XYZ file of C-alpha atoms in Angstrom:
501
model
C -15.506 -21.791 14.425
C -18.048 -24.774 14.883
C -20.001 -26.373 11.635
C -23.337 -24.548 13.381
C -21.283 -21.226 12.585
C -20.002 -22.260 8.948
C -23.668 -23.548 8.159
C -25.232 -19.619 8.966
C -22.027 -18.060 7.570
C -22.224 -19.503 3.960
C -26.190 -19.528 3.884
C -27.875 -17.531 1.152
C -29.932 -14.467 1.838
C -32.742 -13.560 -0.453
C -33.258 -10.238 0.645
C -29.754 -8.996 0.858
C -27.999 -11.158 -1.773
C -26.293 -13.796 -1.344
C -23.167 -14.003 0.350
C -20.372 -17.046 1.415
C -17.515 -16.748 3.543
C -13.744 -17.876 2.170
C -12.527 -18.346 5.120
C -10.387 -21.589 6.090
C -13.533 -22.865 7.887
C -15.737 -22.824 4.942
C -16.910 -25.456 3.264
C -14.823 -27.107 0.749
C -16.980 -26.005 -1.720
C -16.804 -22.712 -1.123
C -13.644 -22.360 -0.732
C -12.404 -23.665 -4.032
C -15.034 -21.868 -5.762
C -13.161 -18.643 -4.554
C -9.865 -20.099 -5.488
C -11.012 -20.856 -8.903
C -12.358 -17.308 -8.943
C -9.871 -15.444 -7.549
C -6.298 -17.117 -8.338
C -6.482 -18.231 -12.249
C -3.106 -17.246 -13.984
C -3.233 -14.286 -16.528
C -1.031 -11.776 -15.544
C 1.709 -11.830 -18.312
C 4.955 -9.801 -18.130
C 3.433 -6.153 -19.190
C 0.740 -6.977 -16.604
C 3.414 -7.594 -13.860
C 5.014 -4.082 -14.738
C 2.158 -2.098 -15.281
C 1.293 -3.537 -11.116
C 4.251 -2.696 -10.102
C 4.459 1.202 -11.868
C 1.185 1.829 -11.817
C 1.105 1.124 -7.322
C 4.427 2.416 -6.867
C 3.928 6.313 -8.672
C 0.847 7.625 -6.779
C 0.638 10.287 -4.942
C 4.859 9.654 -2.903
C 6.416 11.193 -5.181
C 4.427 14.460 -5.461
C 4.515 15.115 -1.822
C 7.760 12.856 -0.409
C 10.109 15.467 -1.705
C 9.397 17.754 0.632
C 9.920 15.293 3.361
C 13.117 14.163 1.980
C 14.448 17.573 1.651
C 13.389 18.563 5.185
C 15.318 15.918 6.897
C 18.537 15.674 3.906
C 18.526 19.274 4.732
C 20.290 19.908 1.122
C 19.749 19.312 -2.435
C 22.567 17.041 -3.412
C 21.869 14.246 -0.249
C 18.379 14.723 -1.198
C 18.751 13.529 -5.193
C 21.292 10.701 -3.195
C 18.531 9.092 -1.265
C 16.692 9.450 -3.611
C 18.778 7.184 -5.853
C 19.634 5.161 -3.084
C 16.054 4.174 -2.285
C 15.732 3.192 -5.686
C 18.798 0.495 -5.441
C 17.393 -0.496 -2.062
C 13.655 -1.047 -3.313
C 15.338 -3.448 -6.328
C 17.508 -5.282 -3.992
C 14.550 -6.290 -1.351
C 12.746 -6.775 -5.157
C 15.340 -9.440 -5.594
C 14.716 -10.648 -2.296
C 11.500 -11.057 -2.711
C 11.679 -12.771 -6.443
C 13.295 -15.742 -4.537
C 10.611 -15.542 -1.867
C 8.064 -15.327 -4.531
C 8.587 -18.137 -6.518
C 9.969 -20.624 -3.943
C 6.513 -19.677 -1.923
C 3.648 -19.601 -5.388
C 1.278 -18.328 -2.466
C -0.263 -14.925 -2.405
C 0.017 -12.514 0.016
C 3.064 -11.812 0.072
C 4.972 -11.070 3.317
C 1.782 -12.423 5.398
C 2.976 -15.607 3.232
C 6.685 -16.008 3.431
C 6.601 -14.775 7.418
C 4.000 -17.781 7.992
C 6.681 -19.825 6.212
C 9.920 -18.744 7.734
C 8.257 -17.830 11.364
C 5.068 -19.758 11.826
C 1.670 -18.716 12.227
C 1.608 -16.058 15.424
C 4.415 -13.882 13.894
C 2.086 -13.998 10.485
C -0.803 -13.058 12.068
C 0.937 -9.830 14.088
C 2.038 -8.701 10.541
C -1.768 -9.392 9.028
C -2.785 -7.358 11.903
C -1.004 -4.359 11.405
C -1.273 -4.726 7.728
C -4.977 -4.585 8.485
C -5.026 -1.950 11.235
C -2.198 0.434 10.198
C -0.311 -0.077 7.073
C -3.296 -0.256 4.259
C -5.428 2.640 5.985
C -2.514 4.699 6.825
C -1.704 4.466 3.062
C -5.343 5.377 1.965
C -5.316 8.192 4.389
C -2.097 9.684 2.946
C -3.180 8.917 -0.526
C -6.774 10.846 0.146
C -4.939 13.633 2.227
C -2.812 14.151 -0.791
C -5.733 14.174 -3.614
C -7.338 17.044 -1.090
C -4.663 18.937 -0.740
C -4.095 18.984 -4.621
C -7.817 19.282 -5.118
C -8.599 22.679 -2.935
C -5.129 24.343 -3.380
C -6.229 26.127 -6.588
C -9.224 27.459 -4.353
C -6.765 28.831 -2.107
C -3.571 30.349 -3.614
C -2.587 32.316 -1.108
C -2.911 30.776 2.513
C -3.589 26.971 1.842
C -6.957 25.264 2.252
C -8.159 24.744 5.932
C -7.479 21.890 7.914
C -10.883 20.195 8.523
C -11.793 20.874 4.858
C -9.064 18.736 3.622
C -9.851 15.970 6.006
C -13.704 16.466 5.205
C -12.052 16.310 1.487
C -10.499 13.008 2.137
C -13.044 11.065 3.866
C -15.602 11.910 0.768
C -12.629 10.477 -1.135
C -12.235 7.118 0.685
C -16.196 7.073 1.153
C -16.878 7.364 -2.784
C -14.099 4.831 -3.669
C -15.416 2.267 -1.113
C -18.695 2.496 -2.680
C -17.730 2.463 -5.766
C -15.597 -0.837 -4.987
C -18.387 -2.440 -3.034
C -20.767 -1.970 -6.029
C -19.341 -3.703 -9.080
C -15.799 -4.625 -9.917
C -15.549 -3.093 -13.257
C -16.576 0.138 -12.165
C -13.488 -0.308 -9.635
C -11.200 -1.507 -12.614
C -12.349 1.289 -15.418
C -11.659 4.154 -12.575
C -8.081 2.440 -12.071
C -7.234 2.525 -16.136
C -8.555 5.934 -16.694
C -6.197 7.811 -14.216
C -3.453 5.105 -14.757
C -2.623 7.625 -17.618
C -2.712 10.901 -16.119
C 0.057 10.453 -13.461
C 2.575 9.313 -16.189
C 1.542 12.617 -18.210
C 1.575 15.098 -14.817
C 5.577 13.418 -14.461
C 6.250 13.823 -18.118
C 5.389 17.471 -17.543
C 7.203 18.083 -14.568
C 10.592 16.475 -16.325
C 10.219 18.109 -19.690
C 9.188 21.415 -18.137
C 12.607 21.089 -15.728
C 15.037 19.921 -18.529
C 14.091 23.247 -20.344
C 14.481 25.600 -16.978
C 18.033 23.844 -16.616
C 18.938 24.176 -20.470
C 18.056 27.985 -19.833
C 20.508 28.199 -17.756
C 18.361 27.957 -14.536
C 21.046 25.912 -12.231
C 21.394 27.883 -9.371
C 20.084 25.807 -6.758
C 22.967 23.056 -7.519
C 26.086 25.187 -7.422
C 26.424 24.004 -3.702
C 24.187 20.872 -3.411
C 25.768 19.066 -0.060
C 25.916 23.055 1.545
C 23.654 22.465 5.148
C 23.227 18.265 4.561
C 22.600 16.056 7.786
C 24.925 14.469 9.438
C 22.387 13.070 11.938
C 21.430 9.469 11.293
C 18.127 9.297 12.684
C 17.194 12.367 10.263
C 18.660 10.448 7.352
C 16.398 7.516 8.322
C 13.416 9.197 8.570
C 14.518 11.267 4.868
C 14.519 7.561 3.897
C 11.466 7.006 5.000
C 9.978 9.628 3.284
C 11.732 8.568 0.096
C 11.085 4.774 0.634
C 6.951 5.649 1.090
C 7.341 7.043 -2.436
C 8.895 3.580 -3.419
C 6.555 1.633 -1.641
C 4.225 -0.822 -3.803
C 7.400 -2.322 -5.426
C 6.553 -5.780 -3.769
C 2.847 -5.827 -4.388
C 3.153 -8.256 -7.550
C 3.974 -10.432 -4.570
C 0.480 -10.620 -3.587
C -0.532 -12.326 -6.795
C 1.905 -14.803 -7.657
C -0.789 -17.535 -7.816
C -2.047 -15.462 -10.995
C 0.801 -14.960 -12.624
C 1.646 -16.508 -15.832
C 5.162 -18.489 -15.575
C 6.219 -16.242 -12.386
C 9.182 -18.167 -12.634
C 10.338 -15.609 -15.736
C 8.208 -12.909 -15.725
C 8.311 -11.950 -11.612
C 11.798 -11.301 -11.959
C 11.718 -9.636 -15.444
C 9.149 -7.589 -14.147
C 11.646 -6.220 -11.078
C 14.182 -5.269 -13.379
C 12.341 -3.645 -15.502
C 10.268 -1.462 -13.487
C 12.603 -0.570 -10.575
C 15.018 1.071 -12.442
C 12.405 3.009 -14.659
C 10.670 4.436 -11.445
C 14.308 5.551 -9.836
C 15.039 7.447 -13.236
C 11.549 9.140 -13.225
C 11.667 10.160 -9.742
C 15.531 11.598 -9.096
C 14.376 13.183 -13.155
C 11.142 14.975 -11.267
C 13.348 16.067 -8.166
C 16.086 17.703 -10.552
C 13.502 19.803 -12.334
C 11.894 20.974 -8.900
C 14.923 21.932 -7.750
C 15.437 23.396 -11.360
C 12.419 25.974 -10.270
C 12.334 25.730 -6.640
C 14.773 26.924 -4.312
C 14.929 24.032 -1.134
C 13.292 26.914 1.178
C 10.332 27.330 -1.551
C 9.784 23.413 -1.816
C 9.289 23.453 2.278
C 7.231 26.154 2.249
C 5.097 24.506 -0.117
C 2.162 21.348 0.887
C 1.525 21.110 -2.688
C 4.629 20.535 -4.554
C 4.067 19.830 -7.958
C 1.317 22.802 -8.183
C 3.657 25.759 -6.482
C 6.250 23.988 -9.530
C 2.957 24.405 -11.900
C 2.208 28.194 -10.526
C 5.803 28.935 -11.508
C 6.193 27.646 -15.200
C 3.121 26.933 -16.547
C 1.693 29.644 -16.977
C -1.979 29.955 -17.516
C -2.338 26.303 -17.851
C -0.951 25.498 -13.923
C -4.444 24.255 -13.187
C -3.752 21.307 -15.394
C -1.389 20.196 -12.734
C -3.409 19.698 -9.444
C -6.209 17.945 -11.666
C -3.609 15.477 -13.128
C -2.053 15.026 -9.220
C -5.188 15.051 -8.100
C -6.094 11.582 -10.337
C -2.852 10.105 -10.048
C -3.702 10.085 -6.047
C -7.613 9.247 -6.717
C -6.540 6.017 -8.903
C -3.433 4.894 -6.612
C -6.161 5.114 -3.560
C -8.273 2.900 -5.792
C -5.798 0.468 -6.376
C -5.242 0.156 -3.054
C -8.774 -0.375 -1.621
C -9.149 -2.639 -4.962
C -6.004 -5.318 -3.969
C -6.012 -4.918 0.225
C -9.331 -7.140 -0.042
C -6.790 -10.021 -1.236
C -4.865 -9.883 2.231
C -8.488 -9.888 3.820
C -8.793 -13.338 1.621
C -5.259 -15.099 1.868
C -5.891 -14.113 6.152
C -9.468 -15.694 6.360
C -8.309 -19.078 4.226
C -5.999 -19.272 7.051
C -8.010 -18.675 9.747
C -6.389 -15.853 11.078
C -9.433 -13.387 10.417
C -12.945 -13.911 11.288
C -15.300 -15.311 8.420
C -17.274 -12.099 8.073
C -14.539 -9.973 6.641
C -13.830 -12.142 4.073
C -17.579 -12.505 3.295
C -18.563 -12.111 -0.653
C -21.594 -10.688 -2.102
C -22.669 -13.402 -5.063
C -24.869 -10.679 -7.164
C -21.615 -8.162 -7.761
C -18.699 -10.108 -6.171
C -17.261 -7.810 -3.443
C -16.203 -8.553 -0.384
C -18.094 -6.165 1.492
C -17.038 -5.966 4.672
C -13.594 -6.003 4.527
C -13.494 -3.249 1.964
C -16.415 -1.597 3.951
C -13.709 -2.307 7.555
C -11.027 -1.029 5.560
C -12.616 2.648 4.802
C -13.608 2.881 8.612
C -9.867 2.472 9.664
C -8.733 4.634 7.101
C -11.027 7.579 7.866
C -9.785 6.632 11.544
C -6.220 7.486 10.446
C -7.791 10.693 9.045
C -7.900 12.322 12.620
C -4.284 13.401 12.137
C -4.116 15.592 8.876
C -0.604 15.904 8.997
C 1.092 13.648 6.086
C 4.684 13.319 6.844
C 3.776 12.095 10.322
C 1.543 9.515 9.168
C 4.478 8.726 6.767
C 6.706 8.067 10.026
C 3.992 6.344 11.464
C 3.533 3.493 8.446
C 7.045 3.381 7.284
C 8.537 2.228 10.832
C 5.702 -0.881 11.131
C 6.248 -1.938 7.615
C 9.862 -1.729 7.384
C 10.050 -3.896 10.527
C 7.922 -6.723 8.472
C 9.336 -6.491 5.545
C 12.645 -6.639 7.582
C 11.347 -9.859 8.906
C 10.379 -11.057 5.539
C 14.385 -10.628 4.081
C 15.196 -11.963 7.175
C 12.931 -15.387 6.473
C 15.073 -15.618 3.088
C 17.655 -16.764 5.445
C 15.934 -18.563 7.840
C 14.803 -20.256 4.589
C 17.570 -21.341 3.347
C 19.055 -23.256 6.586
C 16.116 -24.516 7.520
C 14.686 -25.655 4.223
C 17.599 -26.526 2.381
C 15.593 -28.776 -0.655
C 13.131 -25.888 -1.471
C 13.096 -25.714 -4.711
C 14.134 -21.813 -5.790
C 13.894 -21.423 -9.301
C 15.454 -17.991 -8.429
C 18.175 -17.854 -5.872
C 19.819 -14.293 -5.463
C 23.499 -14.078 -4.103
C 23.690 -14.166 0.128
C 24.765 -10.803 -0.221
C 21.954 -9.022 -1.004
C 19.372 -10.342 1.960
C 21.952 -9.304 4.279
C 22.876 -5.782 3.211
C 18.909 -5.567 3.162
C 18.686 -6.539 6.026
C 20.747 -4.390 7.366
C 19.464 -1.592 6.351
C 15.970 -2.264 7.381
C 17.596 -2.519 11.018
C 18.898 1.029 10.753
C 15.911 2.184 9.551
C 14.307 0.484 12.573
C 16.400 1.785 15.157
C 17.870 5.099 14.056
C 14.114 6.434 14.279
C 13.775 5.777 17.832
C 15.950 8.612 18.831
C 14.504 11.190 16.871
C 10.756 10.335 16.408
C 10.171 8.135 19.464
C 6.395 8.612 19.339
C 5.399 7.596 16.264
C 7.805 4.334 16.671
C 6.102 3.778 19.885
C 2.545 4.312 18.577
C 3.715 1.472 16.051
C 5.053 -1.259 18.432
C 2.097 -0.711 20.938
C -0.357 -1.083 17.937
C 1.966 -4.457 16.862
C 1.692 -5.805 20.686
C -2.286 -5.896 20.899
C -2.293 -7.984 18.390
C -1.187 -10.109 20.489
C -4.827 -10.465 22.404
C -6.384 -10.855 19.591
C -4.539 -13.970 18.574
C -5.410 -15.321 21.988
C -9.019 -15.032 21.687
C -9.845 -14.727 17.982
C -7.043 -17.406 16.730
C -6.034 -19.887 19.655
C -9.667 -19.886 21.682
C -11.158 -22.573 19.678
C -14.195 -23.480 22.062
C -15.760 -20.148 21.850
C -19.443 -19.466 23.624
C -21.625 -20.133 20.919
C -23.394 -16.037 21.497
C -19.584 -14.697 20.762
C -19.947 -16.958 17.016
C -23.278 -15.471 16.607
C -22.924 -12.516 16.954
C -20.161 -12.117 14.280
C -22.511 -13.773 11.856
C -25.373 -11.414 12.927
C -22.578 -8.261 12.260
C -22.030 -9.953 9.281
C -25.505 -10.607 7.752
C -26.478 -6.920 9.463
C -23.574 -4.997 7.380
C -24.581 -7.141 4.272
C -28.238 -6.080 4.800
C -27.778 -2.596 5.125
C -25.471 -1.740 2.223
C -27.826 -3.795 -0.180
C -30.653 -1.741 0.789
C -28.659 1.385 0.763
C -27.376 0.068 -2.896
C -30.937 -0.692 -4.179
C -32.171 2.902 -3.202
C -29.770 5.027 -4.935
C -30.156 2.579 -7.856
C -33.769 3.619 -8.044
C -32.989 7.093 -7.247
């Protein structure tokens, strides 16, 4: 971008509020007011864990067990991979603790890829971080909460297709807003339903201990009766299981603010890791304690046909505590993907505008604002586990490439310092197990792999021209910053009206 384009991108607007860009053609100014904003140390240890549980348990684990089971095609592999993803999720963890404080950079994989691999491979993950990984999240995570939300309204047949997608996008809209309007509005929703999917779990376990102590075990008298023994179903089981997992490397993204990441980012792994793999294979057991495996897959709403069974009078408690845990994980995650938007712009790898801030409530606007259209995008295809297929394959292959940069890492960059340096065993059985995951797929759900490597290859134009075509025509820089003061403009005045209202 030229000095002409940072000089209209970081000028004030009176009637819209003011707004500057962070981006890595800012002023210098600018940019370390942002840093100084954004990346001050005071996440402690309970901080780091709370991250990590509070992304990981969202709405996975109340509708990944059906997945699992459908492609395990028995109980006993089923509680296995589930187990197994656990020890997988802690050993990338590990990976990534090295990574994380050899690299004190946020964002994560965008990060350590731009370390190991260089900028172009950095920018393909950014772009289908941006494009299909974060809104294919937000769309399962708002599918979920309307499922869970209209199922009590209809018991007997399941709500309607285009009512749970109309469901959804209200979801994503009203969280986006709420985001783009002040930060602690964002931050109370996020600690008021914190608490409610740690109670709906607690419910779900303590409810199944007492089914099995009444003697209700006979779903697990032949547990590995009808299993798999096709690898490209146990993959995509995985996936399913892993998608419940996923999150585990998000206190990645904000090393820069942790306080001595040194101790507390690995502390943090092993303490939260192994407390998520109990809770979840605990929650599958006491399903399985009340649900026979043909009941679970009959079911779109797991934990409320597991309500309708045992609760009693009181099973509407359970799709309004499933139905926050999903609302507050989807807040989370349109709360932290701005900080990709951030760590992408101050590299120049993402035009100014969508990592533009409003000054009078300190949102970046656009991005969130670009992240709820992609998301309601994603929307057009209602059917979860597919969408699970979809996101899984793209962001196993990056994190793949991430473990793999461990390596790279360590012959290439020999006098890094690594205050943490994990055993050469563990990136490579990673490793290789994010290539079967990558491959395996191809045979049995070739489409959604496909969908994800076309969507990864045209990124590849937009590197060209948005990244690597420095002498731009001087209209194409306009008219970004017109887009950008025009978006700016009309959410303000949008804002300001329902404030009088």
């Amino acid at each position: 971008m030229s000095s002409a384009q940072d000089e209209m991108m970081s000028r004030k607007s009176s009637t819209s509020g003011a707004s500057v860009t962070s981006s890595v053609s800012s002023s210098s100014t600018t940019v370390s007011i942002v840093e100084e904003i954004r990346l001050r140390q005071h996440l402690g240890l309970s901080n780091g864990v709370a991250i990590i549980v509070g992304i990981i348990v969202g709405s996975g684990i109340f509708v990944s067990p059906k997945g699992v089971l459908q492609e395990a095609g028995a109980i006993g592999p089923c509680l296995v991979i589930w187990g197994m993803c656990g020890i997988v999720c802690l050993l990338g963890a590990m990976c990534y603790g090295e990574l994380g404080t050899a690299i004190l950079k946020s964002g994560a994989d965008y990060a350590y890829i731009n370390e190991a691999y260089g900028n172009f491979p950095a920018f393909l993950y950014l772009w289908v971080a941006v494009v299909i990984i974060l809104p294919t999240g937000n769309a399962i995570s708002s599918l979920t909460f309307a499922n869970y939300v209209l199922q009590p309204f209809f018991p007997a047949c399941g709500p309607p297709g285009p009512l749970i997608s109309l469901t959804a996008a209200l979801c994503l809209t009203i969280l986006t807003f709420i985001n783009c309007c002040n930060v602690k509005w964002a931050t109370r929703v996020q600690d008021i339903f914190t608490f409610t999917k740690i109670l709906a779990l607690v419910i779900i376990i303590i409810t199944g201990v007492v089914k099995l102590a009444m003697g209700s075990t006979e779903n697990f008298e032949a547990p590995f009766e009808g299993s798999t023994q096709e690898p490209g179903r146990i993959a995509l089981a995985f996936y399913s299981g892993l998608f419940s997992y996923s999150g585990w490397n998000y206190l990645n993204f904000v090393t820069e603010e942790m306080k001595d990441p040194y101790k507390n980012l690995p502390r943090a792994i092993w303490i939260s890791l192994p407390l998520v793999t109990v809770i979840y294979i605990l929650a599958n057991v006491a399903y399985f304690a009340v649900m026979t495996p043909a009941e679970m897959l009959a079911s779109d709403a797991v934990a409320v046909t597991f309500a309708d069974r045992t609760l009693g009078v009181m099973s509407w408690i359970m799709p309004v505590f499933v139905a926050c845990s999903t609302f507050g994980s989807l807040n989370g995650a349109i709360f932290t993907s701005s900080r990709l938007f951030f760590v992408g712009a101050r590299h120049g790898h993402l035009p100014g505008f969508l990592a533009t801030i409003n000054m009078k409530h300190f949102t970046p606007l656009p991005s969130l604002l670009f992240g709820c259209v992609t998301s309601l995008i994603m929307l057009s295809s209602n059917d979860i586990y597919v969408l699970i297929n979809y996101a899984s394959f793209v962001e196993t292959l990056f994190i793949g490439m991430s473990v793999s940069g461990l390596l790279i890492l360590r012959v290439t960059r020999p006098d890094l310092e690594r205050p943490i340096r994990v055993n050469l065993f563990f990136p490579i059985f990673y490793f290789i197990i994010c290539v079967f995951l990558i491959i395996t797929p191809l045979t049995t759900s070739p489409k959604e792999c496909l969908m994800g490597l076309i969507m990864i290859l045209t990124g590849i134009p937009v590197y060209v021209l948005g990244v690597m075509w420095e002498k731009k025509p001087q209209g194409f820089r306009i008219a970004f910053c017109k887009f950008s003061k025009i978006t700016q403009k009309l959410f303000y005045a949008v804002h300001e009206e329902i404030k009088e209202d």
